[in-house]
Short mmCIF file of C-alpha atoms and ligand atoms in Angstrom, two decimals:
data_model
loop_
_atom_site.label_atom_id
_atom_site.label_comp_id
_atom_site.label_asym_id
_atom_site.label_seq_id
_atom_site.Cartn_x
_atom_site.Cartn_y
_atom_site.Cartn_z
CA UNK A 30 77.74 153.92 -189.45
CA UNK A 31 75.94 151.62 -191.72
CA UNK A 32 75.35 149.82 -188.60
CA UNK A 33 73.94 152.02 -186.63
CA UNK A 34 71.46 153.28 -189.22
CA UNK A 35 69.79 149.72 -189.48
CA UNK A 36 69.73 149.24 -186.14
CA UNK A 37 67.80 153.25 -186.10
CA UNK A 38 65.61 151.44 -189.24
CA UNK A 39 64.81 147.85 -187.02
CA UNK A 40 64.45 150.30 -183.94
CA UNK A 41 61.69 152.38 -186.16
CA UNK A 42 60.25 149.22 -187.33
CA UNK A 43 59.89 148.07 -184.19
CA UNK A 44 58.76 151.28 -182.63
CA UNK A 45 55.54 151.26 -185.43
CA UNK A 46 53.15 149.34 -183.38
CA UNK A 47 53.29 151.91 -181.11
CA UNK A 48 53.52 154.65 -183.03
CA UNK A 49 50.39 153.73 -184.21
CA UNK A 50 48.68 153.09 -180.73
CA UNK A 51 50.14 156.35 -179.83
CA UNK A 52 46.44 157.67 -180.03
CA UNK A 53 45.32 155.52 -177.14
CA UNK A 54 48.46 155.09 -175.17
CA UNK A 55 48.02 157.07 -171.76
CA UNK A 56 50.37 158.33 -170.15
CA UNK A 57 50.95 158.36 -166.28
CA UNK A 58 50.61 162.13 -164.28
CA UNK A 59 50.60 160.58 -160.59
CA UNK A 60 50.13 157.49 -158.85
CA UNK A 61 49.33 157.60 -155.12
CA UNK A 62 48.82 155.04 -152.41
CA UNK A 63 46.83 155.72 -149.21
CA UNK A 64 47.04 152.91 -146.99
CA UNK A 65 44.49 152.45 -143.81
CA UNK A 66 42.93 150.25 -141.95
CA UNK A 67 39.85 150.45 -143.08
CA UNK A 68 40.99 150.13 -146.33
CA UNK A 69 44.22 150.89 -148.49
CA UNK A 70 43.84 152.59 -151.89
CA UNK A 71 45.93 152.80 -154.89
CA UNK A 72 45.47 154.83 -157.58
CA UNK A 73 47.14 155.92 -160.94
CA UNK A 74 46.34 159.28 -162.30
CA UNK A 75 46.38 159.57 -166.46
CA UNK A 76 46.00 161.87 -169.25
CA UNK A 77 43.28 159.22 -170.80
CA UNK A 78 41.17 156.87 -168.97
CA UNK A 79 42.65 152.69 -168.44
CA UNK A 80 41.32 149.75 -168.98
CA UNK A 81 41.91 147.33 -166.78
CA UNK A 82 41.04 143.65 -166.03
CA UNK A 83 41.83 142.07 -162.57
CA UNK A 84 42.02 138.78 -160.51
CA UNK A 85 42.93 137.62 -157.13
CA UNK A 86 45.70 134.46 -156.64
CA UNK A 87 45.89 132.77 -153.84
CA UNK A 88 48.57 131.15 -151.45
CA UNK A 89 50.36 133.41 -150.99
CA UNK A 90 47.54 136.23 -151.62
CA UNK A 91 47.88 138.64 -154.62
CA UNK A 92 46.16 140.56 -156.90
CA UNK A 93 46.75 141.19 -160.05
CA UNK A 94 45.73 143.98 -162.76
CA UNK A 95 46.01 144.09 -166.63
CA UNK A 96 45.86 147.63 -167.63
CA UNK A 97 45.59 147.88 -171.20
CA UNK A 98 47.06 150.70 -173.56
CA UNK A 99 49.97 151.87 -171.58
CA UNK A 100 53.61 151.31 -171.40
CA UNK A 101 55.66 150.50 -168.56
CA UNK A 102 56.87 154.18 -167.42
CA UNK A 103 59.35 155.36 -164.49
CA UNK A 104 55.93 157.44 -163.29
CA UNK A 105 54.34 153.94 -163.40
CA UNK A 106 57.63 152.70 -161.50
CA UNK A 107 57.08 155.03 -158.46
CA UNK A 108 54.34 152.63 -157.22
CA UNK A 109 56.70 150.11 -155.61
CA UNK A 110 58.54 152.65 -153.74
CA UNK A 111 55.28 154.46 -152.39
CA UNK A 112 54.27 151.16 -150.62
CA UNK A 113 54.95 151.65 -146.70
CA UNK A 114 56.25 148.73 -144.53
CA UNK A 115 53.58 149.12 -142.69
CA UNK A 116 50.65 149.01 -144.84
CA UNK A 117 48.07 146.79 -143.23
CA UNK A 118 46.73 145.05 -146.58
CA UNK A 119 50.00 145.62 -149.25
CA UNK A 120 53.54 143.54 -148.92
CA UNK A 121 55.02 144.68 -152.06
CA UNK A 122 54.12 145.64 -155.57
CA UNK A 123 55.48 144.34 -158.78
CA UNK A 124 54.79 146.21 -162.73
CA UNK A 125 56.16 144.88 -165.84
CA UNK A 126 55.29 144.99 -169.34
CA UNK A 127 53.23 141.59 -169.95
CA UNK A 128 52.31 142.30 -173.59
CA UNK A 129 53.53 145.12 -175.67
CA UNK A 130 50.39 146.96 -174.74
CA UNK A 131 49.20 145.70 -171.49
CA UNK A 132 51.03 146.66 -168.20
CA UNK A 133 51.25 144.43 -165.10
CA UNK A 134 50.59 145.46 -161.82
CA UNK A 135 50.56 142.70 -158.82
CA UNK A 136 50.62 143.52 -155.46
CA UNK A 137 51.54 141.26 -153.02
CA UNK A 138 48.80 141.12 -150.10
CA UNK A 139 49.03 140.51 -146.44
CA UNK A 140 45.98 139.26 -145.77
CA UNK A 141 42.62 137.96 -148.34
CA UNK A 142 41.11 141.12 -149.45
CA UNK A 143 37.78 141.96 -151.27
CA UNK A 144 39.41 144.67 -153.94
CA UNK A 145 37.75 146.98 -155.55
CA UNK A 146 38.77 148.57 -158.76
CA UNK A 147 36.97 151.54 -160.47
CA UNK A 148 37.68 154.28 -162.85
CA UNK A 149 36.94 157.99 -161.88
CA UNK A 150 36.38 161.09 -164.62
CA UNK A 151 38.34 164.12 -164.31
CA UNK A 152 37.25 166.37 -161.53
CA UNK A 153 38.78 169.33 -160.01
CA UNK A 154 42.45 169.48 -160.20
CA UNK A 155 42.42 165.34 -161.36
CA UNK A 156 42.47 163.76 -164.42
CA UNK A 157 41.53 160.43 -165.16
CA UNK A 158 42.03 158.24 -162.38
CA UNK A 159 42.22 154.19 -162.13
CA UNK A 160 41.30 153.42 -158.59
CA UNK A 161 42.28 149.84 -156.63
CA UNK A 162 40.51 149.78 -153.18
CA UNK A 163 41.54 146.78 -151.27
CA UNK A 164 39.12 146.39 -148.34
CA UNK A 165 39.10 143.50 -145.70
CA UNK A 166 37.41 140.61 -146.55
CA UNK A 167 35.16 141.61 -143.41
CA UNK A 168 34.13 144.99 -142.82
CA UNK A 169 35.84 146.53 -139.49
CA UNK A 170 33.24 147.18 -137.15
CA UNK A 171 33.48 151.12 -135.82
CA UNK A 172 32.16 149.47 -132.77
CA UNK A 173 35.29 147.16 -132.32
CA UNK A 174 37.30 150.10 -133.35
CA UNK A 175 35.88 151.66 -130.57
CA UNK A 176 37.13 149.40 -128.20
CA UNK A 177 40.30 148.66 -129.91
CA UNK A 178 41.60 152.39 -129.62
CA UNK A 179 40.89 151.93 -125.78
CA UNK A 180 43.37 149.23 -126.23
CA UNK A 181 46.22 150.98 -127.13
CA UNK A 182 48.57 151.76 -125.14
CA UNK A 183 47.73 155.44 -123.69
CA UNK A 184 48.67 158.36 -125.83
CA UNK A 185 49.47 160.63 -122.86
CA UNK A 186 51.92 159.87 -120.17
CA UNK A 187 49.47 160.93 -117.48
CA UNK A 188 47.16 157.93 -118.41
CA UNK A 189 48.25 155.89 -115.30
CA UNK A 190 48.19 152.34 -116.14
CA UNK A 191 46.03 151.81 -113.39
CA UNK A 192 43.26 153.50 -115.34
CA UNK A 193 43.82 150.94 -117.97
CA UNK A 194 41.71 147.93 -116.41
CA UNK A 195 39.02 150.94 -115.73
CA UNK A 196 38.27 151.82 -118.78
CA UNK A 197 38.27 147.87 -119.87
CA UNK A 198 35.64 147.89 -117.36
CA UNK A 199 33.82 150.72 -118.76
CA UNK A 200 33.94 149.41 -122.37
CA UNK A 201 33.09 146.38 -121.45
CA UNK A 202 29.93 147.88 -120.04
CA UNK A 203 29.40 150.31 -122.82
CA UNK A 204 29.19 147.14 -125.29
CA UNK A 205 27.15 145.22 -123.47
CA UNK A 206 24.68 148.18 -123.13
CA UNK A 207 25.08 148.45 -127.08
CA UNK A 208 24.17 144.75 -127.48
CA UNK A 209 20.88 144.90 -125.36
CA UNK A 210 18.46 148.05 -124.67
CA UNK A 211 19.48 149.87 -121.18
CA UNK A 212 18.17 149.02 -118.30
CA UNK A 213 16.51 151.41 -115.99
CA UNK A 214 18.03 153.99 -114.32
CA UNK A 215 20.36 153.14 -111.14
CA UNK A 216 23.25 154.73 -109.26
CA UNK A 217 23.25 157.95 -111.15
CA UNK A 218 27.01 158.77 -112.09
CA UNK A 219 28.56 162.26 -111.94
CA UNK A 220 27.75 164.95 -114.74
CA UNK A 221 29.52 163.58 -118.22
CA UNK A 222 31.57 166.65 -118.52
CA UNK A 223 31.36 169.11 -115.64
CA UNK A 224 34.07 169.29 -113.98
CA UNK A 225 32.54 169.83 -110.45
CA UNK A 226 30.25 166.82 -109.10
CA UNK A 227 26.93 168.06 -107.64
CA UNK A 228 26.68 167.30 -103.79
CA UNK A 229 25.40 164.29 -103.55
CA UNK A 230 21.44 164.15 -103.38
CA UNK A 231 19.46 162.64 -100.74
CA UNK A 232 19.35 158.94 -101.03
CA UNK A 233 15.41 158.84 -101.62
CA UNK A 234 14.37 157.37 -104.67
CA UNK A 235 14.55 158.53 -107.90
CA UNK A 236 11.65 159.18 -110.03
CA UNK A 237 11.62 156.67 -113.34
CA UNK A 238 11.61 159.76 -115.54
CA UNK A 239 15.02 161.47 -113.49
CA UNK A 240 17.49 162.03 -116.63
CA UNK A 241 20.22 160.08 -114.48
CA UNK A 242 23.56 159.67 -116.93
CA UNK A 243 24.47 156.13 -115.70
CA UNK A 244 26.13 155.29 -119.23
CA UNK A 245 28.59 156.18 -121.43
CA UNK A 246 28.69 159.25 -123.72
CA UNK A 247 29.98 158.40 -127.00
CA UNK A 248 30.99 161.05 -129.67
CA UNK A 249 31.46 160.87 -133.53
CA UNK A 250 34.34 162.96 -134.57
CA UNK A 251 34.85 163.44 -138.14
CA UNK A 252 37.66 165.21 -139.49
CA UNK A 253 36.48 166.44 -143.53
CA UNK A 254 38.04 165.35 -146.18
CA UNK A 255 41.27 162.93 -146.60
CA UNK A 256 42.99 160.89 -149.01
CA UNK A 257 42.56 162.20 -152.47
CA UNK A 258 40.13 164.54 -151.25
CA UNK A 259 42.76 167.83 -149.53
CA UNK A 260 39.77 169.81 -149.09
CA UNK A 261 40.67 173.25 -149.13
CA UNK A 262 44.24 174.35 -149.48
CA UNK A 263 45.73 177.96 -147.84
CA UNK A 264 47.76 180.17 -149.51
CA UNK A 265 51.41 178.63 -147.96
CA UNK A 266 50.15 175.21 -148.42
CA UNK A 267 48.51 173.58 -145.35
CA UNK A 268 45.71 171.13 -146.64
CA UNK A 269 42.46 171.59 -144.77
CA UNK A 270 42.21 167.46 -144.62
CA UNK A 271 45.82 168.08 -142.38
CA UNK A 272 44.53 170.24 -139.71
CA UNK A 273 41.57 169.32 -138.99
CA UNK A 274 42.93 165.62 -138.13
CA UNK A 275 45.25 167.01 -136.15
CA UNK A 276 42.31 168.71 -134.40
CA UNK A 277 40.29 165.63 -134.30
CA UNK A 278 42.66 163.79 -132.90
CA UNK A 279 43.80 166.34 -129.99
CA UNK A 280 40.09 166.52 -129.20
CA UNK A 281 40.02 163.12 -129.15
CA UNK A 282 42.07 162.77 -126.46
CA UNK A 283 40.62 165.66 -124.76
CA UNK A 284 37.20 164.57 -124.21
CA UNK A 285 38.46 160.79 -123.36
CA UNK A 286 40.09 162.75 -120.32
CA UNK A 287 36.55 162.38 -119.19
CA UNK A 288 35.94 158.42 -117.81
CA UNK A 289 32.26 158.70 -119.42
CA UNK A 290 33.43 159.16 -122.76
CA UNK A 291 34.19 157.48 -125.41
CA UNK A 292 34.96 158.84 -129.07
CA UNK A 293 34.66 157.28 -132.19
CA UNK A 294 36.95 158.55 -135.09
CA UNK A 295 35.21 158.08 -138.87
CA UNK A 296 38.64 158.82 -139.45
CA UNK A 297 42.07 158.28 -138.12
CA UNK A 298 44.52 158.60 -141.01
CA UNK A 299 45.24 160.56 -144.50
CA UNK A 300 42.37 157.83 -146.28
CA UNK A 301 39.12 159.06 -147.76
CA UNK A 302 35.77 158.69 -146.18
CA UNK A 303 32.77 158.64 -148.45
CA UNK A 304 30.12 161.19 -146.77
CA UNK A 305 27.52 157.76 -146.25
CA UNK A 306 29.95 156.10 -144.79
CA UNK A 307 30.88 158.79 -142.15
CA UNK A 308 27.33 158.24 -141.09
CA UNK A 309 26.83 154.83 -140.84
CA UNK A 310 30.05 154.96 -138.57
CA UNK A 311 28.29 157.30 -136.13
CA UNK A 312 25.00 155.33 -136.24
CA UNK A 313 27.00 151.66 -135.59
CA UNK A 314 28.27 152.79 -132.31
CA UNK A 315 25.18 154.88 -131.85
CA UNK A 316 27.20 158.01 -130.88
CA UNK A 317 25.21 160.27 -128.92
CA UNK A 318 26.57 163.57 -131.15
CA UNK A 319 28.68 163.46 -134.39
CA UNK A 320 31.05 166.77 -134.79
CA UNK A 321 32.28 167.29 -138.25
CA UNK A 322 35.71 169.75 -138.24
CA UNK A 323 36.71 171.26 -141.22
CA UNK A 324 38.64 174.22 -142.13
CA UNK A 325 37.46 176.01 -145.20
CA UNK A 326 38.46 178.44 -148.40
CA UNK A 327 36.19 181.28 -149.57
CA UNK A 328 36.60 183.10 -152.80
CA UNK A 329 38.75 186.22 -151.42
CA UNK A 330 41.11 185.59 -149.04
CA UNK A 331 39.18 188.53 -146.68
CA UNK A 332 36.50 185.97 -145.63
CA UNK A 333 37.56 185.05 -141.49
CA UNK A 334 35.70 183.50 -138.43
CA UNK A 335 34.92 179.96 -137.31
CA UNK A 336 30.98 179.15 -138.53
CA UNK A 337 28.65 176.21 -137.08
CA UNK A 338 26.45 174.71 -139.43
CA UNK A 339 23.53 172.46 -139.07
CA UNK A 340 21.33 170.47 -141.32
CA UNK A 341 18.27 172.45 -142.65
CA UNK A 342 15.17 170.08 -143.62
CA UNK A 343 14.12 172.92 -146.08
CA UNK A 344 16.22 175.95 -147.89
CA UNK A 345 19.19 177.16 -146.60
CA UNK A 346 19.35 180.04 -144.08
CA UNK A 347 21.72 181.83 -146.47
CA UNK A 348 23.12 181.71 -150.08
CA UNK A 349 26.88 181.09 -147.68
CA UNK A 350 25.25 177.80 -146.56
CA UNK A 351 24.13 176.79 -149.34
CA UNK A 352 27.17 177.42 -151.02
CA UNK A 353 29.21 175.81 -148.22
CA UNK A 354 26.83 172.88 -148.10
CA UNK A 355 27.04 172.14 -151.78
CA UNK A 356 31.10 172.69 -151.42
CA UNK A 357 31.12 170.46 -148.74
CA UNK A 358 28.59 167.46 -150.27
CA UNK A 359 31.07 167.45 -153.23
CA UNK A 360 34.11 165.77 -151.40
CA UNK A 361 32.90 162.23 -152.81
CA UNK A 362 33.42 163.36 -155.86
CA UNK A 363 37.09 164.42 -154.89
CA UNK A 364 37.59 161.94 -153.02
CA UNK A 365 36.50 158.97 -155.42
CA UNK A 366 33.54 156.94 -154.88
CA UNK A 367 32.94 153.82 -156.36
CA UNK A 368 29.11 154.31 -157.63
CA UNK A 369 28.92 150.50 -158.67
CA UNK A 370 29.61 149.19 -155.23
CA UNK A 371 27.33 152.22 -153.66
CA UNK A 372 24.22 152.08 -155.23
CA UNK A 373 23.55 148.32 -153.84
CA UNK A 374 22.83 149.87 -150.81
CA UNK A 375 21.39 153.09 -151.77
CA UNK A 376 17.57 152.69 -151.48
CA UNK A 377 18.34 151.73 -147.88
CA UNK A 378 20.35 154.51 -147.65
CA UNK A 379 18.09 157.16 -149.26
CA UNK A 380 15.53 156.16 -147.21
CA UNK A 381 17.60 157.07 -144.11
CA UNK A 382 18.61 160.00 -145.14
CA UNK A 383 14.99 161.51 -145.85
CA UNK A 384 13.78 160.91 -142.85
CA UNK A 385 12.31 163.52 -140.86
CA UNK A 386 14.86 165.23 -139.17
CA UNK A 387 13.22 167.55 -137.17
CA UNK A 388 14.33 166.42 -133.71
CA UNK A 389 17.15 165.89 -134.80
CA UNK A 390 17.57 169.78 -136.10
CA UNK A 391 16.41 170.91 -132.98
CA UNK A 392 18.68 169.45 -130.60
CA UNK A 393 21.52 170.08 -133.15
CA UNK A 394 20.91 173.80 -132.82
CA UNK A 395 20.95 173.87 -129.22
CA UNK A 396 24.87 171.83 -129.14
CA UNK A 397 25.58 174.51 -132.36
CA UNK A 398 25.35 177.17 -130.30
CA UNK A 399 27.12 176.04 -127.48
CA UNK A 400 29.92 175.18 -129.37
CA UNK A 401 29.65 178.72 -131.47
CA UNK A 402 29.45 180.44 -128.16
CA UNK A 403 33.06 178.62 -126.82
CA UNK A 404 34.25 179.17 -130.22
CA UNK A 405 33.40 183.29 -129.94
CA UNK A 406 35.88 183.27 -127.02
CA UNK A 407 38.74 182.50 -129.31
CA UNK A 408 38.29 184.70 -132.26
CA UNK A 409 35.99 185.64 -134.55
CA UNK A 410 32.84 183.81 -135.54
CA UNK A 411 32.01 184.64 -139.58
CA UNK A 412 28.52 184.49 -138.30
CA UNK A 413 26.98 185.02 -134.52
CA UNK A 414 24.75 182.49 -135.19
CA UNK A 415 24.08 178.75 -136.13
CA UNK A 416 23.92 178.58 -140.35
CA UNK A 417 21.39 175.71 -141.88
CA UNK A 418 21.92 173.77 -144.63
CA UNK A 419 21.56 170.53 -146.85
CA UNK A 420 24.75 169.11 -145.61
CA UNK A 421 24.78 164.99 -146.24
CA UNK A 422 27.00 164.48 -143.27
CA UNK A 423 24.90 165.45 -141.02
CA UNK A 424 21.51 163.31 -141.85
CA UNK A 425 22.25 161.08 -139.40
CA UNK A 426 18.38 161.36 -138.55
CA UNK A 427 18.66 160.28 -134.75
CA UNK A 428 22.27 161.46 -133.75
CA UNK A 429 22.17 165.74 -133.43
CA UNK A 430 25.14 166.74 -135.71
CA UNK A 431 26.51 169.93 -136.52
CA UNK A 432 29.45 170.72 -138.83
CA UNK A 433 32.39 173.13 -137.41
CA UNK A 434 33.96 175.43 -140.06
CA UNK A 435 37.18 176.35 -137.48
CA UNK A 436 38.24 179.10 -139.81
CA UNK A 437 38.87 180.22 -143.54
CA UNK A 438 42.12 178.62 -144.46
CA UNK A 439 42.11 180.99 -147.35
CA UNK A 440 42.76 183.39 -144.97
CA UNK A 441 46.93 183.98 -144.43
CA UNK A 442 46.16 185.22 -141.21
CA UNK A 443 43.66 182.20 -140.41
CA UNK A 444 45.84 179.56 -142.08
CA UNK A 445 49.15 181.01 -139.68
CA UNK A 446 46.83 180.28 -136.82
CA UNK A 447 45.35 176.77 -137.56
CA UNK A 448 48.97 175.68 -137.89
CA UNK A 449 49.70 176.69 -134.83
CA UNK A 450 49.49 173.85 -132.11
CA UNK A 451 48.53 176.46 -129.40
CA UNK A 452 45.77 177.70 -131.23
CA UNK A 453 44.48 174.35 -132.17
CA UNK A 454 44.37 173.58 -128.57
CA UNK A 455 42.46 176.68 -127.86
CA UNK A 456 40.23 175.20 -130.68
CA UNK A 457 39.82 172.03 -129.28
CA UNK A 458 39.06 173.73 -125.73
CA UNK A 459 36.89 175.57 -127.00
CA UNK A 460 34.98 172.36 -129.21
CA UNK A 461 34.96 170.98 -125.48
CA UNK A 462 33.31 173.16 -123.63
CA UNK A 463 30.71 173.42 -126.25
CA UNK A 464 30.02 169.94 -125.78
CA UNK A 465 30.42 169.87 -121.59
CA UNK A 466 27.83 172.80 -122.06
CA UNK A 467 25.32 171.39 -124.21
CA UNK A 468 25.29 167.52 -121.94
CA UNK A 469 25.21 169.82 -118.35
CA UNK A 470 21.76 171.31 -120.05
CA UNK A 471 20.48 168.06 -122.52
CA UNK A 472 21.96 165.19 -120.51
CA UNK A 473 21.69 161.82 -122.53
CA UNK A 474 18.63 159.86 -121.83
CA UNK A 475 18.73 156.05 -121.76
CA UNK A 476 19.95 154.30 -124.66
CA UNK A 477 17.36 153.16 -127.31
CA UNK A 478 17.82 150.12 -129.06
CA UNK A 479 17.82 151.68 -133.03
CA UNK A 480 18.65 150.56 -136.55
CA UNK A 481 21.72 150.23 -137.61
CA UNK A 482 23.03 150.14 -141.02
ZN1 ZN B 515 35.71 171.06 -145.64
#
């Protein structure tokens, strides 16, 4: 007995350290990883912000983070097991308790990475969060990601394999008419979309100024949200970042039923895209339309109907845009930016972004209503016509953008429905013949050499 009580007292003793820390000890609510290749992030979710300090080992690589004021925890623990075997950048992750207030976190690498590690403030349903990005040590090109999804093995069984070495072909043409400006107009090819081919024209001479299609079409689909960013979440459950990848990628494959097209994803996976960075995808492979797909919630569950939005380069054409805009803008907060590693590039950036737009707004109306007009067929539109406002995803000042809201996933009725795989291919049919409709009247001139960022 007498035992036992000096082992309580040396226990107590020992214990007063951190009794008296306990005013800056965190404590752990969630830690998450997201893996990609693009990038995989890691982050640990607190009741107080961390401090932490971090350095890279080589041979083998590793990286390794001191985060002070915390305690090695089973929440903290979770981390190793939430690693996948198949993340492209982490092997394995290690934590122990290096001092008695420092925690240490090293995660084995499989390849060099350039990490970044920020902190974010509370917003929406997070608290403080401790973010680890590790990027390659080169950025992936979206226009070798372009090809490299055309190197996969074919998603659908009806993708004969003799089509492969076509469509190596094709690419292989598309990038080379990437690399250098197009050259003038030749052979015309079919229609991009239309299913019928014309009769074939008389074999005179085309004029210089004959919009002949003799390129590929390539399309920038971006599915909202991901990562720590759910976007909007229906009553039973079903994230909005969820369905409309699923409905990215079934389009996806969709259009590249059509030889002359070829569709760049800003996303692929469950990872967060900042809204810049969405962009600057489209604008690498200098896609010829960028679609954003999202699914959204409104403040009673009543609210139903698919909506197309556009960019407006003044006010908004209702207080609903605006408000869906502003919603809409504030994923990077959500989703976790790091602001330190942004703003090097955010003169450029700004720049791009102010530019006048008004071409750009015009010929994004015309594919907005196309699309709204498929979409009509399906169910209900919220609003029988194209919305405007200042959405940042679609500045993409030379590529005509326009931002699908598919339907109100605060709706039960809505949500039942964008679960369903039958009506998300009636979506995606629907997204299609928008598209087919809007190239068969504006087809793609000759591709123009333009920045890139
Ligand atoms: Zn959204």
């Amino acid at each position: 007995m007498k035992r036992r009580t000096s082992l309580g007292l040396l226990a107590l003793l020992l214990k007063a350290p951190d009794t008296l820390a306990a005013g800056s000890q965190a404590s752990i609510v969630a830690v998450r990883v997201w893996p990609a290749t693009d990038y995989t992030r890691v982050t640990i979710e607190s009741d107080r912000p961390l401090a932490a300090k971090h350095f890279l080992v080589d041979s083998p690589h590793r990286l390794v983070i001191d985060i002070d004021g915390l305690s090695l925890s089973p929440g903290l623990r979770e981390l190793i097991g939430k690693v996948k075997a198949d993340d492209p950048y982490i092997a394995g992750v290690r934590v122990g308790q290096n001092t008695p207030t420092v925690v240490r976190i090293v995660l084995d690498l499989k390849q060099a990475a350039a990490p970044q590690i920020f902190t974010l403030a509370p917003v929406a349903a997070y608290q403080h969060r401790l973010v680890f990005d590790l990027h390659p040590k080169v950025e992936t090109d979206p226009l070798v990601t372009l090809v490299q999804d055309h190197d996969k093995p074919p998603a659908a069984a009806r993708r004969a394999e003799a089509a492969a070495s076509a469509v190596n072909d094709a690419l292989e043409e598309l990038i080379q008419k990437i690399e250098r400006p197009a050259p003038p107009a030749a052979v015309p090819a079919p229609p991009p979309v239309a299913a019928a081919p014309k009769p074939a024209p008389a074999p005179d001479p085309k004029p210089p100024t004959a919009a002949a299609v003799d390129r590929l079409i390539v399309i920038a689909l971006d599915p909202g949200h991901g990562g720590e960013d759910p976007g909007a979440v229906g009553p039973s459950g079903l994230k909005e970042k969820d369905v409309v990848l699923a409905v990215g990628l079934k389009l996806r494959e969709r259009l590249q039923t059509n030889p002359n097209i070829r569709v760049l994803m800003t996303r692929d996976a469950d990872f967060f895209v900042p809204l810049q960075d969405r962009v600057r995808k489209a604008r690498r492979v200098q896609a010829d339309l960028f679609v954003s797909i999202h699914a959204d919630a409104f403040f009673t569950p009543q609210a139903r109907g698919a909506s197309v939005f556009v960019l407006s380069d003044g006010a908004a054409t209702s207080a609903a845009a605006r408000w869906m805009a502003n919603k809409e803008n504030a994923a990077d907060m959500v989703g976790g930016v790091n602001v330190g590693a942004a703003t090097k590039d955010a003169n450029v950036l700004r720049a791009l972004l102010d530019m006048s737009t008004t071409a750009q707004i015009k010929d994004s109306l015309k594919l907005g209503g196309e699309v709204l007009g498929q979409i009509g067929k399906i169910g209900k539109l919220h609003k029988p016509r194209v919305e405007q406002a200042g959405f940042a995803v679609l500045k993409a000042p030379d590529i005509p953008s326009i931002l699908v809201e598919t339907a109100f996933i605060s709706n039960p009725e809505e949500e039942k429905k964008l679960r369903d795989p039958d009506y998300q291919d009636r979506l995606v049919d629907a997204l299609a013949s928008g598209i087919a409709k809007y190239f068969a009247k504006n087809p793609p001139m000759a591709r123009k050499r333009s920045a890139t960022l």
